Short mmCIF file of C-alpha atoms in Angstrom, two decimals:
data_model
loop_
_atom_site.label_atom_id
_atom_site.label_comp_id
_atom_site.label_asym_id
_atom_site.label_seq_id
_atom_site.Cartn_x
_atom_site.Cartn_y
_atom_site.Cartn_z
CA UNK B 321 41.16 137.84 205.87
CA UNK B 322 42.99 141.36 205.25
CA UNK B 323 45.76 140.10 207.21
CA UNK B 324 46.55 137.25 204.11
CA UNK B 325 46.87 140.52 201.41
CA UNK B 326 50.33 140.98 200.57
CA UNK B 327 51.39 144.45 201.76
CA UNK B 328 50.58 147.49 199.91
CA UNK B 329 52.89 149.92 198.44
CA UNK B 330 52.80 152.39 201.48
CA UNK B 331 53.36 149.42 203.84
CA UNK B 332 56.52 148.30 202.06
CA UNK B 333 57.70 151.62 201.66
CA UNK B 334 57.67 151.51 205.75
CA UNK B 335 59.18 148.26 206.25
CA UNK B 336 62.16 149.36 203.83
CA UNK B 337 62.32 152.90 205.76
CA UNK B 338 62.78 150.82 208.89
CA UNK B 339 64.98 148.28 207.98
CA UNK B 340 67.46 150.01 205.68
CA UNK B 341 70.36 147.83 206.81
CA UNK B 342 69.24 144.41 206.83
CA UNK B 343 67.30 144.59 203.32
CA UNK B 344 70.01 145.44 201.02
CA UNK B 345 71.31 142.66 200.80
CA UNK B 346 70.79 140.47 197.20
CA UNK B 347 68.39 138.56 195.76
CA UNK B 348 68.40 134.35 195.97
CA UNK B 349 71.03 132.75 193.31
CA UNK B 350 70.00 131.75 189.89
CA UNK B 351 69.20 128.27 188.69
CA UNK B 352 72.46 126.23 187.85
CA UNK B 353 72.06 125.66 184.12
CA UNK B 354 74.46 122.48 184.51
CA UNK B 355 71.92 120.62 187.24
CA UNK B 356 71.55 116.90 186.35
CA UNK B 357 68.27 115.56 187.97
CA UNK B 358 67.83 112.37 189.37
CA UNK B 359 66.69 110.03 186.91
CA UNK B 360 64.34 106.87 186.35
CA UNK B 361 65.32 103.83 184.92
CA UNK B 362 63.93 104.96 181.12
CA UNK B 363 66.69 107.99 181.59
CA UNK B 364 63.76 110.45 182.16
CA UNK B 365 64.57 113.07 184.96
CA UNK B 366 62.18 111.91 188.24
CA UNK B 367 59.83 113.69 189.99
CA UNK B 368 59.77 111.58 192.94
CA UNK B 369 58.25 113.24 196.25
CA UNK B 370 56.01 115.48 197.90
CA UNK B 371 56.22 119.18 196.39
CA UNK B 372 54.31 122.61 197.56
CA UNK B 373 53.01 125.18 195.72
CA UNK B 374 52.63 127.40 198.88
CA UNK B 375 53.67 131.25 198.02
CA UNK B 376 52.83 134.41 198.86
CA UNK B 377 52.97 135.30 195.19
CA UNK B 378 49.67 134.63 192.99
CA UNK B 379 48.69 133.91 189.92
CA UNK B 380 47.83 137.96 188.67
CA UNK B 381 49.83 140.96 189.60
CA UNK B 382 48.25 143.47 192.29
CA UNK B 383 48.26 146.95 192.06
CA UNK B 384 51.06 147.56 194.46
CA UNK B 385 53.44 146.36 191.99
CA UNK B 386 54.50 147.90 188.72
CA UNK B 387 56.42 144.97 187.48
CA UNK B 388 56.86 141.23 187.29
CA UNK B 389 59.97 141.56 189.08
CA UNK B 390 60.59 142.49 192.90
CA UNK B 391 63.45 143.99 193.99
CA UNK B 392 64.76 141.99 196.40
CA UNK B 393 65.11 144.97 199.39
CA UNK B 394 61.13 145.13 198.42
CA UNK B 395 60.86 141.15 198.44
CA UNK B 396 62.73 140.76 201.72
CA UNK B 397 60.52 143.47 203.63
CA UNK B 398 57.20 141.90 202.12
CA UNK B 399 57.86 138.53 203.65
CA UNK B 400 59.02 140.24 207.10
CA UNK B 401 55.84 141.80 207.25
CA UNK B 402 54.04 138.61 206.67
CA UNK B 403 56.34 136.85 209.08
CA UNK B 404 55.26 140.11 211.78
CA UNK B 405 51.60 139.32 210.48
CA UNK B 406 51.26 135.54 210.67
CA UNK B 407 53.15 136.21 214.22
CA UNK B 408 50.30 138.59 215.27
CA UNK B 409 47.75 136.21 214.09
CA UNK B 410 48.77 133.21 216.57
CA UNK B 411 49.48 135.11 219.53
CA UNK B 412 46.84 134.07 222.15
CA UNK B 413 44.37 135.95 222.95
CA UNK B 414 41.34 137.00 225.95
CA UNK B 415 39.42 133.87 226.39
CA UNK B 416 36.56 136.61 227.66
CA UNK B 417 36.94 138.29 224.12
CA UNK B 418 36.58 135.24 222.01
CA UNK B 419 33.80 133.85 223.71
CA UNK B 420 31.28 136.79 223.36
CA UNK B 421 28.33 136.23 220.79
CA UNK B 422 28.33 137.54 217.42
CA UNK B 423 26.21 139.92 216.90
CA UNK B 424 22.14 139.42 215.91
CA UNK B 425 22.16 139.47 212.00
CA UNK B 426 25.68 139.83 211.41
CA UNK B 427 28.03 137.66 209.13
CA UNK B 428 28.41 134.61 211.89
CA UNK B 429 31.08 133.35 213.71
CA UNK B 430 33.70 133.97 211.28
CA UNK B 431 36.12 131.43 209.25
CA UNK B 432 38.92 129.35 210.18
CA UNK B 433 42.14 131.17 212.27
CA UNK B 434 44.99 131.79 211.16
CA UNK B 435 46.47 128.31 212.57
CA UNK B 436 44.72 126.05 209.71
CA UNK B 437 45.98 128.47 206.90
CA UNK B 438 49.24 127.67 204.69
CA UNK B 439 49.47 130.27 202.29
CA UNK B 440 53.22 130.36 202.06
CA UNK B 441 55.90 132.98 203.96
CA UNK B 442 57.96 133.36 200.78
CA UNK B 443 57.45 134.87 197.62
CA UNK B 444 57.62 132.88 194.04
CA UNK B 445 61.69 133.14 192.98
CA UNK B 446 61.96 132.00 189.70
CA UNK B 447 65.79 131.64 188.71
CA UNK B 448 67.21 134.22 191.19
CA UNK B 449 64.11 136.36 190.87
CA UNK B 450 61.27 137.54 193.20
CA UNK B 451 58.31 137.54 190.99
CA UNK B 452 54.89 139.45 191.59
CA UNK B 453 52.41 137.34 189.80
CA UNK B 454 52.61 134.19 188.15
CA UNK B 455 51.14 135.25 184.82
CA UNK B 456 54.09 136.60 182.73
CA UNK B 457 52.40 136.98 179.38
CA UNK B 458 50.34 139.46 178.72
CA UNK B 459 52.57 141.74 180.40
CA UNK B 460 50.46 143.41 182.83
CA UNK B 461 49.82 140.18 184.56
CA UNK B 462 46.34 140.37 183.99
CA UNK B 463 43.79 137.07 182.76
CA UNK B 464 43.10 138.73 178.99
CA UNK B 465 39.33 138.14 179.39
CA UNK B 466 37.12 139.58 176.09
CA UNK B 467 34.25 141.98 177.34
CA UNK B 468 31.86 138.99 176.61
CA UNK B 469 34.23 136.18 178.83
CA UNK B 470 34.66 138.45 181.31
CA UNK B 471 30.59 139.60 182.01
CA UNK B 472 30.01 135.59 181.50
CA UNK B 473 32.63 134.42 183.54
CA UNK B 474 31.21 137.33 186.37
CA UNK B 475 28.04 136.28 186.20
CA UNK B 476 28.36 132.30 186.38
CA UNK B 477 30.53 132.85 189.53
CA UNK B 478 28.05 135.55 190.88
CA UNK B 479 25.12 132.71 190.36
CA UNK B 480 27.27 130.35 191.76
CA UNK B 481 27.80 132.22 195.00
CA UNK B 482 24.19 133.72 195.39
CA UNK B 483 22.10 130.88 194.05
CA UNK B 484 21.77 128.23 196.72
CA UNK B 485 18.36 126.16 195.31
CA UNK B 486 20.48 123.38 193.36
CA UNK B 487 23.48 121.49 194.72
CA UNK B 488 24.97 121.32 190.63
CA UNK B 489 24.99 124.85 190.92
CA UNK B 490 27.09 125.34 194.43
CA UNK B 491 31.09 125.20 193.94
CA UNK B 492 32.86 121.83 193.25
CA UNK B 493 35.16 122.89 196.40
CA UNK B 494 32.34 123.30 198.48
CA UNK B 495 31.14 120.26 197.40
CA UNK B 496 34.29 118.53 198.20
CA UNK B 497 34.66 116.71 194.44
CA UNK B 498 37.58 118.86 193.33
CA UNK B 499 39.99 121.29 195.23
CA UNK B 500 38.86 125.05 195.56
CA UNK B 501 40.79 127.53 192.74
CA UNK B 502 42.66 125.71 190.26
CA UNK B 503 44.58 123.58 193.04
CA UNK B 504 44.62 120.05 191.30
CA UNK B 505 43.26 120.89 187.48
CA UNK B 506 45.47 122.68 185.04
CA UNK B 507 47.12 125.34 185.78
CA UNK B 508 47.38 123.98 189.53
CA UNK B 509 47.83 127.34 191.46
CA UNK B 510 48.35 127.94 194.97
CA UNK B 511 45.67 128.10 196.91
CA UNK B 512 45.49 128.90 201.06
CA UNK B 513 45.63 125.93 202.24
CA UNK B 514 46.69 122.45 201.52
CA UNK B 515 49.30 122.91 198.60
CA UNK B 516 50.92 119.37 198.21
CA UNK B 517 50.90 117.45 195.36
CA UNK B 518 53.18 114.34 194.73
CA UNK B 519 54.15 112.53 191.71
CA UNK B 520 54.07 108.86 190.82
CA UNK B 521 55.77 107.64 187.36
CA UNK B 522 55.70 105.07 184.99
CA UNK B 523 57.01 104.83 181.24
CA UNK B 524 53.61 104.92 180.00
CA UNK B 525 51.67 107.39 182.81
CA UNK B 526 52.38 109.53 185.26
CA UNK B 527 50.02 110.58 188.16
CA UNK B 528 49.82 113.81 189.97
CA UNK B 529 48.15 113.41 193.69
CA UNK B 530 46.82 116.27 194.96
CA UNK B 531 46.35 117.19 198.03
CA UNK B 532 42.96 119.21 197.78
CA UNK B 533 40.51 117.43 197.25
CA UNK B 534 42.38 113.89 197.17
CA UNK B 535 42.45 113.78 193.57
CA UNK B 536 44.85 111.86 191.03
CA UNK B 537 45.34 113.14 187.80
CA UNK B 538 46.18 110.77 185.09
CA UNK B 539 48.83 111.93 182.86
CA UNK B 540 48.73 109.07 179.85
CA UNK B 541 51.88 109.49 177.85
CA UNK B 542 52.40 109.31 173.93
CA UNK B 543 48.61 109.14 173.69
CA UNK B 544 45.81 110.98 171.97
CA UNK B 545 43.08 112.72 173.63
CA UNK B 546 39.63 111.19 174.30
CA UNK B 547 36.68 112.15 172.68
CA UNK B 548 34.56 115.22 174.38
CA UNK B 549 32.06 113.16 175.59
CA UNK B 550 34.38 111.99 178.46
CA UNK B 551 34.98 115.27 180.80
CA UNK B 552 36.88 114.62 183.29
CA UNK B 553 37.23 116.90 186.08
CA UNK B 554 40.46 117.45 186.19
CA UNK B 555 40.36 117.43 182.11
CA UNK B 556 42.13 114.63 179.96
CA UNK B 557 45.85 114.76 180.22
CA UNK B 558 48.31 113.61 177.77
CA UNK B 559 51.77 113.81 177.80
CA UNK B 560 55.50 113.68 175.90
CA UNK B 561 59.13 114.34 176.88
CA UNK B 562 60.78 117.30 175.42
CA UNK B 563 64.66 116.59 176.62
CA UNK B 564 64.52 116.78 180.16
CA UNK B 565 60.82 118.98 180.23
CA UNK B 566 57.84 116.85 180.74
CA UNK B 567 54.97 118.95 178.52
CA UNK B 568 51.49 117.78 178.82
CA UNK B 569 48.49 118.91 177.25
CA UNK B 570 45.12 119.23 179.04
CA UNK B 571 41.54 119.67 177.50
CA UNK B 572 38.11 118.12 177.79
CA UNK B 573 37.65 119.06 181.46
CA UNK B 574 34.00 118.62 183.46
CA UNK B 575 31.65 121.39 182.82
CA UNK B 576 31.24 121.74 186.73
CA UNK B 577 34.81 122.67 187.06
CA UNK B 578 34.84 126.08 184.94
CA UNK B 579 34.36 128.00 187.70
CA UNK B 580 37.35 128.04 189.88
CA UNK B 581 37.56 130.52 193.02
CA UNK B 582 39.31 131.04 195.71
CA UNK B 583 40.30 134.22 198.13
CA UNK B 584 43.60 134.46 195.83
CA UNK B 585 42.31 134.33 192.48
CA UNK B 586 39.31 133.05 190.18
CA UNK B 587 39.22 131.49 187.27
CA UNK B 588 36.51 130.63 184.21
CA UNK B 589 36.96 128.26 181.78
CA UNK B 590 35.44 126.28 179.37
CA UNK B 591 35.26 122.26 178.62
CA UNK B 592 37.26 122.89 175.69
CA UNK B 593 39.91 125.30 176.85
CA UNK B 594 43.31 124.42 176.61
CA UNK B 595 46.45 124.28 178.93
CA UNK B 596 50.04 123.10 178.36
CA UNK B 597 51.93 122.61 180.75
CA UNK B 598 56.24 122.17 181.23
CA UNK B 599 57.11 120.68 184.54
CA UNK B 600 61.73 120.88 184.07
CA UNK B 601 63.54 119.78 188.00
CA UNK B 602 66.46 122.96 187.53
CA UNK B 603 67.84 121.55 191.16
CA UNK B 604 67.01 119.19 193.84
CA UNK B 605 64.02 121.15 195.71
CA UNK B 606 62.34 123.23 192.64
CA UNK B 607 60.48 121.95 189.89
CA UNK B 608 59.99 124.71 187.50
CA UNK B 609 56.66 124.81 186.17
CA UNK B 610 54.88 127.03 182.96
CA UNK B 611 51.53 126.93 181.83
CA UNK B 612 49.92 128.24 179.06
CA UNK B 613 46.41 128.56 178.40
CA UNK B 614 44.07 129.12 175.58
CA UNK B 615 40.63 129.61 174.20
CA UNK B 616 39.63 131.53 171.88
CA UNK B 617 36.54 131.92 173.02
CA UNK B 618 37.56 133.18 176.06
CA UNK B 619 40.43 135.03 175.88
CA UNK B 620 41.85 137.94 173.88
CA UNK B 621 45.35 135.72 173.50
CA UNK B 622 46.96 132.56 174.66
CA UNK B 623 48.14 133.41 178.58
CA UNK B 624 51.07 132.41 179.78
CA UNK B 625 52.34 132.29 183.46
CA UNK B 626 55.48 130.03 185.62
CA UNK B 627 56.24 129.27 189.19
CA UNK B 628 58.37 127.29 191.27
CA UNK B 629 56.76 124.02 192.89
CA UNK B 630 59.22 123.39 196.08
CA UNK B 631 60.47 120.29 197.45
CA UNK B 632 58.53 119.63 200.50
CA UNK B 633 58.37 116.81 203.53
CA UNK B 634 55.45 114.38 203.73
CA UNK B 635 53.76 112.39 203.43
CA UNK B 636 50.53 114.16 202.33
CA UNK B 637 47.72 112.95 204.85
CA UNK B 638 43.67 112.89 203.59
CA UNK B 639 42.11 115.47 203.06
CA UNK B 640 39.05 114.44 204.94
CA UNK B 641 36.84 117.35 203.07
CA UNK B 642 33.08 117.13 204.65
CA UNK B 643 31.69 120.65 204.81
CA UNK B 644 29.57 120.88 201.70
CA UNK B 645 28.76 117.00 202.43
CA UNK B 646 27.06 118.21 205.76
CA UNK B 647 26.07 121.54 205.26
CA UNK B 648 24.32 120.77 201.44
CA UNK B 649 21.31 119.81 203.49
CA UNK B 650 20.76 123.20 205.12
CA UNK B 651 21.41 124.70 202.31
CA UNK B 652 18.90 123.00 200.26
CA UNK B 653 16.23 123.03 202.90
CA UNK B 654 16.84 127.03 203.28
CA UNK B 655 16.38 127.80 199.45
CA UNK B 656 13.36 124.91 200.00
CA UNK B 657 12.19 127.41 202.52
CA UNK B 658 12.09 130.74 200.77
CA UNK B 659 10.47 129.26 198.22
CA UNK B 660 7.35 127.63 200.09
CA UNK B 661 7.31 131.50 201.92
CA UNK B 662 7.33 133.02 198.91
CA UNK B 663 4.01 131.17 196.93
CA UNK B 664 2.48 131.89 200.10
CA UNK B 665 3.15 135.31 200.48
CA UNK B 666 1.76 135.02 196.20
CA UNK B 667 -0.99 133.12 197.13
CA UNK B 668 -1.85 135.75 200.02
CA UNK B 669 -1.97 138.58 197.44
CA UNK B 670 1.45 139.47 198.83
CA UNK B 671 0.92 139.98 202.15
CA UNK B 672 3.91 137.61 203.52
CA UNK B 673 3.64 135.22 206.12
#
């Protein structure tokens, strides 16, 4: 998985030495501030079509990168390296090599190659500028966790990935009810595979399909919230025009879905917390989106971040998720099994098997 890192700081410093020529060039064209969107019959700008969130930025700044803002000879270099390393990835390889048996007692047979992985080749540009992180407020591009979020937030995912007795307990990705990371729930962040959403729209609600796991999120607009006893898992989203910005507010989300990881970032959150989100079109293949989040609870200030969502071609086929479906069993039956070997090893004064 090193190979899906964005490059470090001695890296890019290697690429620019190399290419001094070709990545001096500058940086993508701002937003027109005069763009009329394509509009429904109400008036209200549309949304119509399949859109990515594929990037190589994320949502919280890494340490190779001293502000929110790339320069573009840094930018450029960045995604030529991940070009060179997605390039590397595919090339074929020693049918003799790939066919010899994992070691005894080692981690297995390894995850999916790069082939079935669509984490983006470009970084997040968000009018005219390369951007290193999503997360623009706080200013270090860091999730403002309080000591007590962040040691409860580390140990519900910790229990989550090292307690494998109770299915309620094992990820809602792996479990295939909701998308892995914050794919389809608010904010809806890139994830490595499987970025697509679409949007459907009606005067009175608007529905975003996402890709991961096949889920539809109901935006209901000029409506009030539901009462907490209905969490849904993608939370309870209602919604307004501000001009030309749709804003929708999201709360009351299923207690199953405050953990949210993925390889590119994790998330904790509670039913309660709350995100608003701004989808504005600024031209005919970028939706500008912002999110901000808060709880109180959690988090040492409201956090704020925005990306671009790009126009993409689809459709957007199923996503025929079945891996937790078929591998809950052994799971289960494994946890089943320590357990019996360990009230006999009790009821043997210790002695194991």
């Amino acid at each position: 998985m090193k190979a899906l890192k964005l490059l470090t700081a001695s890296a890019v410093a290697g690429l620019l030495a190399a290419l001094p020529g070709a990545m001096a060039q500058d940086g993508p064209a701002p937003w027109d501030p005069d763009y009329e969107p394509p509009r429904m019959e109400d008036g209200t700008p549309s949304f119509a079509g399949v859109w990515s969130k594929a990037s190589l930025t994320v949502l919280t700044r890494g340490r190779q990168f001293s502000d929110l803002v790339i320069p573009p000879a840094m930018a450029q270099a960045i995604e030529s390296g991940n070009a060179a390393a997605t390039e590397r990835a595919n090339a074929a390889r020693d049918p003799d090599e790939i066919r010899q048996a994992p070691e005894a007692g080692g981690a297995g047979v390894g995850g999916y190659n790069r082939f079935w992985m669509d984490p983006g080749n470009a970084l997040g540009v968000i009018d005219g500028e390369y951007r290193s992180s999503w997360i623009v407020d706080p200013a270090d591009g860091q999730i403002p966790y309080t000591d007590a979020a962040r040691e409860e937030a580390e140990n519900a995912i910790s229990n989550m990935r090292n307690s494998f007795s109770d299915p309620e307990v094992r990820s809602a990705g792996e479990r295939c009810t909701v998308g892995f990371g914050s794919t389809g729930a608010p904010p809806m962040l890139n994830v490595l595979y499987n970025n697509h959403i679409q949007f459907f729209q009606q005067d009175d609600l608007i529905v975003i399909l996402v890709e991961m796991n096949h889920n539809a999120r109901m935006i209901r607009m000029n409506a009030e919230h539901r009462g907490p006893e209905m969490r849904e898992w993608l939370g309870d989203s209602i919604g307004h025009w501000e001009g030309d910005t749709l804003v929708v507010e999201t709360t009351n989300f299923h207690p199953d879905n405050s953990i949210r990881t993925a390889i590119r970032h994790e998330l904790y959150f509670e039913p309660d917390t709350v995100v608003e989100e701004r989808f504005t079109r600024v031209s005919d293949d970028v939706i500008h989106y912002e999110f901000t989040v808060t709880d109180p609870d959690l988090f040492t200030q409201p956090w704020r971040g925005e990306m671009p969502i790009w126009a993409a071609e689809g459709p957007i086929y199923e996503y025929a998720c079945h891996e937790g479906n078929y591998s809950l069993p052994g799971i289960l039956a494994g946890a089943r099994r320590e357990e019996r070997l360990a009230a006999e090893a009790a009821a043997n004064g210790g002695g194991g098997e």
